[in-house]
mmCIF file of C-alpha atoms in Angstrom:
data_model
loop_
_atom_site.group_PDB
_atom_site.id
_atom_site.type_symbol
_atom_site.label_atom_id
_atom_site.label_comp_id
_atom_site.label_asym_id
_atom_site.label_seq_id
_atom_site.Cartn_x
_atom_site.Cartn_y
_atom_site.Cartn_z
ATOM 1 C CA UNK A 1 0.000 0.000 0.000
ATOM 2 C CA UNK A 2 2.880 2.396 -0.809
ATOM 3 C CA UNK A 3 2.606 5.631 -2.684
ATOM 4 C CA UNK A 4 2.900 5.379 -6.435
ATOM 5 C CA UNK A 5 5.549 7.632 -7.925
ATOM 6 C CA UNK A 6 4.339 7.643 -11.533
ATOM 7 C CA UNK A 7 2.391 10.649 -12.749
ATOM 8 C CA UNK A 8 0.056 11.027 -15.676
ATOM 9 C CA UNK A 9 1.053 13.542 -18.341
ATOM 10 C CA UNK A 10 -1.598 15.935 -17.001
ATOM 11 C CA UNK A 11 -0.335 15.596 -13.422
ATOM 12 C CA UNK A 12 3.272 16.140 -14.476
ATOM 13 C CA UNK A 13 2.279 19.200 -16.484
ATOM 14 C CA UNK A 14 0.327 20.634 -13.551
ATOM 15 C CA UNK A 15 3.208 19.934 -11.164
ATOM 16 C CA UNK A 16 5.594 21.745 -13.517
ATOM 17 C CA UNK A 17 3.320 24.802 -13.639
ATOM 18 C CA UNK A 18 2.809 24.763 -9.908
ATOM 19 C CA UNK A 19 6.531 24.707 -9.212
ATOM 20 C CA UNK A 20 7.625 27.624 -11.376
ATOM 21 C CA UNK A 21 9.199 29.616 -8.576
ATOM 22 C CA UNK A 22 10.608 33.081 -9.076
ATOM 23 C CA UNK A 23 14.197 33.884 -8.136
ATOM 24 C CA UNK A 24 12.900 35.704 -5.017
ATOM 25 C CA UNK A 25 10.757 32.726 -3.992
ATOM 26 C CA UNK A 26 13.715 30.341 -4.303
ATOM 27 C CA UNK A 27 15.891 32.844 -2.432
ATOM 28 C CA UNK A 28 13.367 32.981 0.396
ATOM 29 C CA UNK A 29 13.087 29.190 0.589
ATOM 30 C CA UNK A 30 16.861 28.909 0.821
ATOM 31 C CA UNK A 31 16.946 31.443 3.657
ATOM 32 C CA UNK A 32 14.141 29.598 5.454
ATOM 33 C CA UNK A 33 16.127 26.383 5.013
ATOM 34 C CA UNK A 34 19.072 28.160 6.650
ATOM 35 C CA UNK A 35 16.874 28.909 9.672
ATOM 36 C CA UNK A 36 16.288 32.622 9.112
ATOM 37 C CA UNK A 37 13.082 34.192 10.427
ATOM 38 C CA UNK A 38 10.837 36.377 8.275
ATOM 39 C CA UNK A 39 12.082 39.646 9.797
ATOM 40 C CA UNK A 40 15.676 38.770 8.887
ATOM 41 C CA UNK A 41 14.663 37.544 5.430
ATOM 42 C CA UNK A 42 12.815 40.795 4.738
ATOM 43 C CA UNK A 43 15.861 42.780 5.843
ATOM 44 C CA UNK A 44 18.284 40.743 3.703
ATOM 45 C CA UNK A 45 15.980 41.002 0.681
ATOM 46 C CA UNK A 46 15.494 44.736 1.217
ATOM 47 C CA UNK A 47 11.709 44.471 1.347
ATOM 48 C CA UNK A 48 9.051 45.066 3.974
ATOM 49 C CA UNK A 49 7.928 42.271 6.252
ATOM 50 C CA UNK A 50 4.495 42.430 4.594
ATOM 51 C CA UNK A 51 6.012 41.900 1.143
ATOM 52 C CA UNK A 52 8.164 39.058 2.472
ATOM 53 C CA UNK A 53 5.076 37.404 3.921
ATOM 54 C CA UNK A 54 3.297 37.776 0.555
ATOM 55 C CA UNK A 55 6.242 36.041 -1.183
ATOM 56 C CA UNK A 56 6.054 33.282 1.444
ATOM 57 C CA UNK A 57 2.312 32.779 1.041
ATOM 58 C CA UNK A 58 2.535 32.651 -2.762
ATOM 59 C CA UNK A 59 5.341 30.124 -2.457
ATOM 60 C CA UNK A 60 3.294 27.968 -0.080
ATOM 61 C CA UNK A 61 0.399 27.992 -2.549
ATOM 62 C CA UNK A 62 2.626 27.065 -5.496
ATOM 63 C CA UNK A 63 4.116 24.148 -3.583
ATOM 64 C CA UNK A 64 0.769 23.133 -2.042
ATOM 65 C CA UNK A 65 2.530 23.347 1.319
ATOM 66 C CA UNK A 66 0.823 23.585 4.697
ATOM 67 C CA UNK A 67 3.546 25.768 6.218
ATOM 68 C CA UNK A 68 7.074 27.062 5.601
ATOM 69 C CA UNK A 69 8.696 23.862 6.877
ATOM 70 C CA UNK A 70 6.630 21.800 4.465
ATOM 71 C CA UNK A 71 7.540 24.192 1.611
ATOM 72 C CA UNK A 72 11.257 23.897 2.366
ATOM 73 C CA UNK A 73 11.030 20.090 2.564
ATOM 74 C CA UNK A 74 9.143 19.954 -0.752
ATOM 75 C CA UNK A 75 11.649 22.276 -2.420
ATOM 76 C CA UNK A 76 14.616 20.241 -1.139
ATOM 77 C CA UNK A 77 13.092 16.893 -2.126
ATOM 78 C CA UNK A 78 12.401 18.136 -5.634
ATOM 79 C CA UNK A 79 15.699 19.909 -6.248
ATOM 80 C CA UNK A 80 14.218 23.398 -6.318
ATOM 81 C CA UNK A 81 16.740 24.619 -3.740
ATOM 82 C CA UNK A 82 19.995 23.267 -2.304
#
């Protein structure tokens, strides 16, 4: 009763669309993976905390993640970040 790893063409196409992350979204995921909090990430990126949170929420939606930890794990597992 394991998970099947094969995808239909439609599923693969949808997954590809879903995972088109911008440079800023990948940058944020990498900083989250390094343990930075959102205040620090906003400061490093030179944006407001509100804008940083918007980037985070859009990234969560694209990755169908429940939270930032889940997004980072998904990105790492799928080679989207190092």
